[in-house]
PDB file of C-alpha atoms in Angstrom:
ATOM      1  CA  UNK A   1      21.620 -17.574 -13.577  1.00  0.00           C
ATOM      2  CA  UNK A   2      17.919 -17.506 -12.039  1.00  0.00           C
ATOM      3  CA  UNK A   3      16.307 -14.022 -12.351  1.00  0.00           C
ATOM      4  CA  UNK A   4      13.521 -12.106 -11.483  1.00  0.00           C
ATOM      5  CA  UNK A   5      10.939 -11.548 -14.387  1.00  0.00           C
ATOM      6  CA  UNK A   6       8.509  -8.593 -14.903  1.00  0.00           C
ATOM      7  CA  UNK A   7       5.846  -7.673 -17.565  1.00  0.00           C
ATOM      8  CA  UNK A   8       5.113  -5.465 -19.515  1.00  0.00           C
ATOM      9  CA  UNK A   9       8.040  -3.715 -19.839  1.00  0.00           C
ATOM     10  CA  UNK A  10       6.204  -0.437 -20.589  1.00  0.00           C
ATOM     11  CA  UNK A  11       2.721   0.094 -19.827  1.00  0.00           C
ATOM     12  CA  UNK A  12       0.477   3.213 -20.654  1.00  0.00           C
ATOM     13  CA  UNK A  13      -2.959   3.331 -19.540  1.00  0.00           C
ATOM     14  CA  UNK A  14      -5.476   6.167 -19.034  1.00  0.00           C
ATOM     15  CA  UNK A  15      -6.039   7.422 -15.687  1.00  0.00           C
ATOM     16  CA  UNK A  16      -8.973   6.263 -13.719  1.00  0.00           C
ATOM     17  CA  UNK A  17      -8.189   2.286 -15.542  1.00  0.00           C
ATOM     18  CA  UNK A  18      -6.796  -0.230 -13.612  1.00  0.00           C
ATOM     19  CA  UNK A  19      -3.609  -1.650 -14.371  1.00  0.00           C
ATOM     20  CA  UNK A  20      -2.102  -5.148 -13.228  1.00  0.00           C
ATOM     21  CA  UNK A  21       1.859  -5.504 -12.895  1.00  0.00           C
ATOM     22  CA  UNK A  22       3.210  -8.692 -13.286  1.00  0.00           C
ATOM     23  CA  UNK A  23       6.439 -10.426 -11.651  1.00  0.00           C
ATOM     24  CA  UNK A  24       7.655 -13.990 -11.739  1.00  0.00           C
ATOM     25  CA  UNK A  25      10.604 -14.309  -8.896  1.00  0.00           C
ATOM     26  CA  UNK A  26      13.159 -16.257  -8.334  1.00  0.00           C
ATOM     27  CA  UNK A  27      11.740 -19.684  -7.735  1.00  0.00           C
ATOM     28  CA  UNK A  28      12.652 -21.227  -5.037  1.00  0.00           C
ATOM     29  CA  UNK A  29      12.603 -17.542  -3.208  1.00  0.00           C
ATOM     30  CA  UNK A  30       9.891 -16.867  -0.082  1.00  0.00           C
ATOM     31  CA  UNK A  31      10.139 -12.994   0.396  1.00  0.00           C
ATOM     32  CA  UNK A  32       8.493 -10.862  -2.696  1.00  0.00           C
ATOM     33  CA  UNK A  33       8.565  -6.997  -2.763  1.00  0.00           C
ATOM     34  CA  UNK A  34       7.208  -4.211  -5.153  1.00  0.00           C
ATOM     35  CA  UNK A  35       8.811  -0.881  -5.338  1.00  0.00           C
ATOM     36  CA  UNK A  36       8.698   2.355  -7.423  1.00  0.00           C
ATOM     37  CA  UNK A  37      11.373   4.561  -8.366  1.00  0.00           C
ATOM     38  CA  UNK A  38       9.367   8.012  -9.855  1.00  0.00           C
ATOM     39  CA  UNK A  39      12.016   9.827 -11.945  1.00  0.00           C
ATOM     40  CA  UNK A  40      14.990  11.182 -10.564  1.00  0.00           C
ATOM     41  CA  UNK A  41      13.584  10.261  -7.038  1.00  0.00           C
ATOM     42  CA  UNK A  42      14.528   7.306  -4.724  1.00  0.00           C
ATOM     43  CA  UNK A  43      13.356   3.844  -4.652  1.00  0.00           C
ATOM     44  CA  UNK A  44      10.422   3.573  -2.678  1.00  0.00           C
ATOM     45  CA  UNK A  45       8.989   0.792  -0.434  1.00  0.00           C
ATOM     46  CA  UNK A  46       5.287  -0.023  -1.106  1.00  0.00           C
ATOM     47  CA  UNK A  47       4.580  -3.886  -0.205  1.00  0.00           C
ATOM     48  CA  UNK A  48       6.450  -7.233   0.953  1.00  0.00           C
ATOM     49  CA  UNK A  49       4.987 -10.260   0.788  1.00  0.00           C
ATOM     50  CA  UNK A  50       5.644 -13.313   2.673  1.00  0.00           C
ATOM     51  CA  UNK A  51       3.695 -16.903   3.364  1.00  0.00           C
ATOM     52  CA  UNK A  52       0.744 -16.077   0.475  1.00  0.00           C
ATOM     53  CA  UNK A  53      -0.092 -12.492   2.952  1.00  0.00           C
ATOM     54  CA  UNK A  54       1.036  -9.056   3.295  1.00  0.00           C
ATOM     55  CA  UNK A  55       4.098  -8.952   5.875  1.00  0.00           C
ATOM     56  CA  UNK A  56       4.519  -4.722   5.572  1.00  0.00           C
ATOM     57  CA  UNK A  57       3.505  -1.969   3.558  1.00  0.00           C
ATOM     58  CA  UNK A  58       4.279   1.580   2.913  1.00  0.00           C
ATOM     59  CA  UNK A  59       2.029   4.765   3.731  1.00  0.00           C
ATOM     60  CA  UNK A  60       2.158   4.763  -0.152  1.00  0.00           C
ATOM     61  CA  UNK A  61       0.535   1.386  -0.689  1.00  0.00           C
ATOM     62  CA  UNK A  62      -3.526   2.466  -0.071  1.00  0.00           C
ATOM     63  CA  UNK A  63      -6.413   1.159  -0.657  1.00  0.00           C
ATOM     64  CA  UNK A  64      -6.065   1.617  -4.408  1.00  0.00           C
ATOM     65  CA  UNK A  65      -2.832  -1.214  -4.597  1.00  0.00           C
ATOM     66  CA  UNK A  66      -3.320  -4.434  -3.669  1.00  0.00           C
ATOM     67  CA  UNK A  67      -0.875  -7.703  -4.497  1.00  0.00           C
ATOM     68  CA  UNK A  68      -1.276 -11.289  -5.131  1.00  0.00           C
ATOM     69  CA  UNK A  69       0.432 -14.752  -5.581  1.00  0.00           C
ATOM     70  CA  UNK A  70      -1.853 -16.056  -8.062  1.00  0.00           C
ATOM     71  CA  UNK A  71      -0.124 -19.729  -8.472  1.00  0.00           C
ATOM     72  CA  UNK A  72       3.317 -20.522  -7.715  1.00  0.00           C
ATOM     73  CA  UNK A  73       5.408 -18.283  -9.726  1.00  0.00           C
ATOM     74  CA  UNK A  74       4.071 -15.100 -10.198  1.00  0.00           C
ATOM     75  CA  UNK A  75       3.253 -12.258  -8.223  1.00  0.00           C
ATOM     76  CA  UNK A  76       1.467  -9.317  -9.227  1.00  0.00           C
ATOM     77  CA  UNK A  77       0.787  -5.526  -8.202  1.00  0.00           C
ATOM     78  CA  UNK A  78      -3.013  -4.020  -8.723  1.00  0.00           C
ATOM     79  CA  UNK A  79      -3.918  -0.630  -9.194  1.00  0.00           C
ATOM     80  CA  UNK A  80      -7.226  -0.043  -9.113  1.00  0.00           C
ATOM     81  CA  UNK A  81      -7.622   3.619 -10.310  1.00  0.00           C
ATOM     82  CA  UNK A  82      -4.780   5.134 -11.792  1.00  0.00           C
ATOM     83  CA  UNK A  83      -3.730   8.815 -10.678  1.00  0.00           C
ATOM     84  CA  UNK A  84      -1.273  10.774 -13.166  1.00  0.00           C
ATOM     85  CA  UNK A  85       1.014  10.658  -9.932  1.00  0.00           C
ATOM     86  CA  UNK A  86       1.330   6.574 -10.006  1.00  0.00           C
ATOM     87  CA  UNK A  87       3.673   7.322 -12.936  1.00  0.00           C
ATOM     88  CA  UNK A  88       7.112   5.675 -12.308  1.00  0.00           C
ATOM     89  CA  UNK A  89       9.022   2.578 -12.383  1.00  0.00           C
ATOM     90  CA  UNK A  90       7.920   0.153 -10.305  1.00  0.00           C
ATOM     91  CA  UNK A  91      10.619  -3.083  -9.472  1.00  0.00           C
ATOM     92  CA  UNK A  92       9.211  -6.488  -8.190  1.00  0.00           C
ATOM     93  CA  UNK A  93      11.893  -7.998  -5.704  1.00  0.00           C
ATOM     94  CA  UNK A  94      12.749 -11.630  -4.510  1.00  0.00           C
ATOM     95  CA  UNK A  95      14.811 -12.804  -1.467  1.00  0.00           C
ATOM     96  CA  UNK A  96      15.344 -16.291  -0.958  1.00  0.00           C
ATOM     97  CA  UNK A  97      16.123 -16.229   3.129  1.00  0.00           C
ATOM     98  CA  UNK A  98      15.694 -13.315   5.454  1.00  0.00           C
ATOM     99  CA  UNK A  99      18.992 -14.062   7.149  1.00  0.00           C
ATOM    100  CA  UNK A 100      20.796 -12.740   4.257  1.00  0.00           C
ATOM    101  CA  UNK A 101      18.651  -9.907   3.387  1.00  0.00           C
ATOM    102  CA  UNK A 102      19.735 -10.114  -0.684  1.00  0.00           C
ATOM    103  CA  UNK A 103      17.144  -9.431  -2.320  1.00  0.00           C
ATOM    104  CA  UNK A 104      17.298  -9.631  -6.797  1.00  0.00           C
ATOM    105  CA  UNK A 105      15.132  -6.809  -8.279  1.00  0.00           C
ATOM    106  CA  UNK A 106      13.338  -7.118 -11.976  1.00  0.00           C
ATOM    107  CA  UNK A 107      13.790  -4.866 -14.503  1.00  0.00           C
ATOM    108  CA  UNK A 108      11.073  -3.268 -13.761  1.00  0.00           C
ATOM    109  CA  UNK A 109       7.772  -2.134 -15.390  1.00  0.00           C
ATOM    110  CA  UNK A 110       7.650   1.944 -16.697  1.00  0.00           C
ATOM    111  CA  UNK A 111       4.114   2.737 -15.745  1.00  0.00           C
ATOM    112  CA  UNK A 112       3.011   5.999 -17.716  1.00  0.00           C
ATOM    113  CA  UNK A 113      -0.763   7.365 -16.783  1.00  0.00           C
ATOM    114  CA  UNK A 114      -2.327   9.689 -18.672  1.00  0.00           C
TER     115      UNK A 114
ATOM    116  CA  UNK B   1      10.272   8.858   9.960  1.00  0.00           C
ATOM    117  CA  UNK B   2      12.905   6.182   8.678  1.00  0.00           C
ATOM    118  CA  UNK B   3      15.220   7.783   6.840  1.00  0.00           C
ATOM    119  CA  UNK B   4      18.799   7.250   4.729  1.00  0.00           C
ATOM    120  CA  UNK B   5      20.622  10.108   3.592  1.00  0.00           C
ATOM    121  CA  UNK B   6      22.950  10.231   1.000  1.00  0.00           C
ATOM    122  CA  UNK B   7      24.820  12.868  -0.628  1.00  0.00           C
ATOM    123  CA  UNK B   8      23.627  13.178  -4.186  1.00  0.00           C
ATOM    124  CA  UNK B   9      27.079  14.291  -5.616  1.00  0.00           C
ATOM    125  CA  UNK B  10      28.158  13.963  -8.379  1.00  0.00           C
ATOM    126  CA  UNK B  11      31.287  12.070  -7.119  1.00  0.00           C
ATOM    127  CA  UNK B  12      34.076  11.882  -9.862  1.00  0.00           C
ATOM    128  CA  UNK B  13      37.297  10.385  -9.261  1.00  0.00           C
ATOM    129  CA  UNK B  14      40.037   9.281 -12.251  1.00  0.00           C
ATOM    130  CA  UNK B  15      39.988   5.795 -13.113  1.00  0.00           C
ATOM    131  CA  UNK B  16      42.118   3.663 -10.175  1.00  0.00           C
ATOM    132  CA  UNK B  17      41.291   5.610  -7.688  1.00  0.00           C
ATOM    133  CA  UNK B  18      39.601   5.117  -4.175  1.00  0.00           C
ATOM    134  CA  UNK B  19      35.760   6.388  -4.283  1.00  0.00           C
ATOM    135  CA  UNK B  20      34.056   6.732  -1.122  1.00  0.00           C
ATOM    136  CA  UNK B  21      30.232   6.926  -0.472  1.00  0.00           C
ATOM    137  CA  UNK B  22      28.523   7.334   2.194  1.00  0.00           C
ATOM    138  CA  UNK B  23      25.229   7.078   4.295  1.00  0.00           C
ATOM    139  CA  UNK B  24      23.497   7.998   7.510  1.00  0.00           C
ATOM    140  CA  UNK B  25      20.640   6.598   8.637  1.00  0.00           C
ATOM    141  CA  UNK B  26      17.876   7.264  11.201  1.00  0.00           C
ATOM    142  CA  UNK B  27      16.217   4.464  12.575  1.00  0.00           C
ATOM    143  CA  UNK B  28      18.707   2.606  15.193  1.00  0.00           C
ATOM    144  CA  UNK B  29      16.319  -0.248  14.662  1.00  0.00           C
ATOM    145  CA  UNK B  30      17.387  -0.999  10.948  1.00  0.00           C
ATOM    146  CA  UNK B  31      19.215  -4.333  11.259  1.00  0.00           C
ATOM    147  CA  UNK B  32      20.880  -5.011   7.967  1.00  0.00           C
ATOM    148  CA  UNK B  33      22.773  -2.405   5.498  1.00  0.00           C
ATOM    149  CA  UNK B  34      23.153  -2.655   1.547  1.00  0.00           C
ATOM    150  CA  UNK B  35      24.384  -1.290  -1.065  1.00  0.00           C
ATOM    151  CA  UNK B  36      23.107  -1.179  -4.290  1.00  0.00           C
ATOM    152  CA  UNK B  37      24.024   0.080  -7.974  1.00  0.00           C
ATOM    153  CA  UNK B  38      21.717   1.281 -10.182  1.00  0.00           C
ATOM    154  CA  UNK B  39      22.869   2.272 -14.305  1.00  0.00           C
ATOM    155  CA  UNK B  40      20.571   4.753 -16.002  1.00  0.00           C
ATOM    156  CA  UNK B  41      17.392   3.261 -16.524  1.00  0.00           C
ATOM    157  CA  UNK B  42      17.835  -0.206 -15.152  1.00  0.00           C
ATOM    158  CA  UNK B  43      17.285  -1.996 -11.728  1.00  0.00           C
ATOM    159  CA  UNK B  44      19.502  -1.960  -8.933  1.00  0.00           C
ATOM    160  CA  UNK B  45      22.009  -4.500  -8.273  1.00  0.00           C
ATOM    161  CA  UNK B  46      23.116  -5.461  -5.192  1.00  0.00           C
ATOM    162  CA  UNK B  47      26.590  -5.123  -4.330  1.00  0.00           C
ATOM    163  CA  UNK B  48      27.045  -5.838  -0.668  1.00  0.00           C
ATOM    164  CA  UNK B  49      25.133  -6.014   2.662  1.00  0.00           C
ATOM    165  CA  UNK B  50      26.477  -5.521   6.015  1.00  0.00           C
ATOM    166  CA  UNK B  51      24.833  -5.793   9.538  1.00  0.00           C
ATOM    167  CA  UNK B  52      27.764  -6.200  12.036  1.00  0.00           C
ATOM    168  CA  UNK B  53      29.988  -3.107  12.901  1.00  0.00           C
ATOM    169  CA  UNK B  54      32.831  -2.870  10.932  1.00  0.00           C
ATOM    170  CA  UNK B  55      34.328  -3.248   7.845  1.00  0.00           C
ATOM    171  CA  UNK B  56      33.325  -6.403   5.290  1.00  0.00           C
ATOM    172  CA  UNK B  57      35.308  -7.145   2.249  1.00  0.00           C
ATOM    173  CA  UNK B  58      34.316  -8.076  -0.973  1.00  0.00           C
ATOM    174  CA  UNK B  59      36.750  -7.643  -4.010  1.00  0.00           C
ATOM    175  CA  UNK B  60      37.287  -3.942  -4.808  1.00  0.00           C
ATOM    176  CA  UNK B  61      34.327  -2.769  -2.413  1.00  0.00           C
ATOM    177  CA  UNK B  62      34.360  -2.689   1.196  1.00  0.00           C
ATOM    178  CA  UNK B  63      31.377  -1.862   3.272  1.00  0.00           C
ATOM    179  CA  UNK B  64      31.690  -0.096   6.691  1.00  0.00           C
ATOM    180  CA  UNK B  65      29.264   0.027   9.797  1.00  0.00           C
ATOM    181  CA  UNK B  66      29.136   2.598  12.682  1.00  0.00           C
ATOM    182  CA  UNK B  67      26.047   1.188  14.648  1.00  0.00           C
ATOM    183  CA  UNK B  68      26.931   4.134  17.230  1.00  0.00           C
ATOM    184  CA  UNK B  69      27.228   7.162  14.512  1.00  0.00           C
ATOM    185  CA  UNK B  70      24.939   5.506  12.291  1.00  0.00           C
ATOM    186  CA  UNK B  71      26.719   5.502   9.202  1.00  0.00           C
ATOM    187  CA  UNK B  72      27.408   3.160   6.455  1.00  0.00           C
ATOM    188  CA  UNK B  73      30.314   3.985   4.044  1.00  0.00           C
ATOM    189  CA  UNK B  74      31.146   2.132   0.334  1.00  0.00           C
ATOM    190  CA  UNK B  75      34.550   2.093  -0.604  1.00  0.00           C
ATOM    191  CA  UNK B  76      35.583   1.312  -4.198  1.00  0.00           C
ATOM    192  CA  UNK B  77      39.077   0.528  -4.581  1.00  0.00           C
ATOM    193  CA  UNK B  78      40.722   0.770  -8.441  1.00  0.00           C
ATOM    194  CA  UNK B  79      37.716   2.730  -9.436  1.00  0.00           C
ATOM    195  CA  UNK B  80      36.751   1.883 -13.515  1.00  0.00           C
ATOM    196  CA  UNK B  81      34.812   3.556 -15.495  1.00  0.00           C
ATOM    197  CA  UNK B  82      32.456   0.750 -15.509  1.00  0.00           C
ATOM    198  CA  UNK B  83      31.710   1.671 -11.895  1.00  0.00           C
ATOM    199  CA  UNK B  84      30.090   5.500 -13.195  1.00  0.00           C
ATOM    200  CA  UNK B  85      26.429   4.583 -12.018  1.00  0.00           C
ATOM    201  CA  UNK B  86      24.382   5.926  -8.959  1.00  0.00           C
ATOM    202  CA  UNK B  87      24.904   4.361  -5.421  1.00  0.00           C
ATOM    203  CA  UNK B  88      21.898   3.420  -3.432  1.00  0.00           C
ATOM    204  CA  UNK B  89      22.444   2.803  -0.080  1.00  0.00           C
ATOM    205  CA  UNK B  90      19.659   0.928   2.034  1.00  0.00           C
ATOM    206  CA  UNK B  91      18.663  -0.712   5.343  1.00  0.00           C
ATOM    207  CA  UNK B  92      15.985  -2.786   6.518  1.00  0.00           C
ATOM    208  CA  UNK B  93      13.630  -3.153   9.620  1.00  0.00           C
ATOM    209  CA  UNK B  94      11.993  -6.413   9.387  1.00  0.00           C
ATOM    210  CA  UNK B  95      10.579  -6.940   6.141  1.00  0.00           C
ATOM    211  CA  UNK B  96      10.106  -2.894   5.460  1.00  0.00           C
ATOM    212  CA  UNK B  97      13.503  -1.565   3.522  1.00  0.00           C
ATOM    213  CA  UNK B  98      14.452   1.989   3.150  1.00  0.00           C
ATOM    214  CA  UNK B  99      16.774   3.604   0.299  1.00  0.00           C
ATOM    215  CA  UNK B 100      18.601   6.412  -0.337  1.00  0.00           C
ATOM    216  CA  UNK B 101      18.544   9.055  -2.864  1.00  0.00           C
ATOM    217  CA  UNK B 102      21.462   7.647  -4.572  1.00  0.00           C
ATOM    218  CA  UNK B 103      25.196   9.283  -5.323  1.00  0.00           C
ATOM    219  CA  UNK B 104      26.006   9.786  -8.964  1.00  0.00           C
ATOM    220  CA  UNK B 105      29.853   8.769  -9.043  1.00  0.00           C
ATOM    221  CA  UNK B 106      31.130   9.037 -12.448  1.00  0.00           C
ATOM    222  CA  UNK B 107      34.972   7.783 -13.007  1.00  0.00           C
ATOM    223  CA  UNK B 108      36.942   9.460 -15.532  1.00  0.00           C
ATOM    224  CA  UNK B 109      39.117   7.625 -17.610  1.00  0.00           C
TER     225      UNK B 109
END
């Protein structure tokens, strides 16, 4: 069954470095989304991606995130700085037709900042 | 601010049960409905989306709609303990989606 990829599973990284999240969706999928989940909180909206641009984005997702569909499979979340408060799980998400609105979340990648 | 509120719990009901969860939600714009489960430590899984009012079937869950009260309820029939996880429930207004806090249900064998 066809799932959604992410790597690393875990990454740790000092803050102030920039850190690169990396998802491979569901291939033939057109809709890609990042979330993070920060420990015992909700899953939180930051980005969705449609058509190789931004289609929304969260108050959360500043100037320090940006995204990118580097080729045709994977799709990846930048953080440019790191803040000891970007600690969390963050889930990459495919949907294969807006009319259904199911979309297939990753694993997910544990960020920890220190 | 779009919101969806969810009672945290815990829920616990004994195994076979009925367990009901449920949702408000405060933007009348959000068009579609889901529900999502989400082990300890893993990714949520969808198990159902609604958009119409309603109820919508699927196995032991069924999904309800009130468009007017704005509320979204998940019903699991037969409960297992398989089914202990936390309950997200979600909606979406265009390509922007919104979850809940989650309820813990835990069923007890």
């Amino acid at each position: 069954e066809p799932e959604v990829t992410q790597t690393p599973s875990h990454q740790v990284t000092q803050m102030g470095q920039e850190v690169i999240l990396r998802c491979v969706p569901i291939s033939n999928h057109l809709y890609f989304y990042w979330y993070r989940q920060i420990l015992g909180q909700k899953v939180e909206f930051l980005v969705s991606f449609y058509n190789n641009e931004i289609s929304e984005k969260s108050e959360i997702f500043d100037d320090q995130f940006s995204v990118e569909r580097p080729d045709g499979s994977n799709f990846t979340l930048k953080i440019r700085s790191t803040k000891l408060e970007d600690s969390a799980m963050y889930f990459c998400a495919s949907m294969g037709d807006s009319s259904y609105n199911e979309q297939f979340f990753g694993p997910g990648t544990r960020l920890t900042v220190l | 601010q779009k919101e969806v509120e969810q009672n945290s719990g815990p829920l616990s009901v004994p195994e076979g049960a009925i367990a009901s969860l449920n949702c408000t939600y405060s933007d009348r714009g959000s068009q579609s409905f889901f529900w999502y489960r989400q082990y300890s430590g893993k990714s949520p899984e969808l198990i159902m989306f609604i958009y119409s009012n309603g109820d919508k079937e699927d196995g032991r869950f069924t999904a309800q709609l009130n468009k007017a009260s704005q509320y979204v309820s998940l019903l699991i029939r037969d409960s297992q303990p398989s089914d202990s996880a936390t309950y997200l429930c979600g909606s979406n207004t265009g390509n922007q989606f919104y979850f809940g806090t989650g309820t813990s249900l835990t069923v007890i064998p």
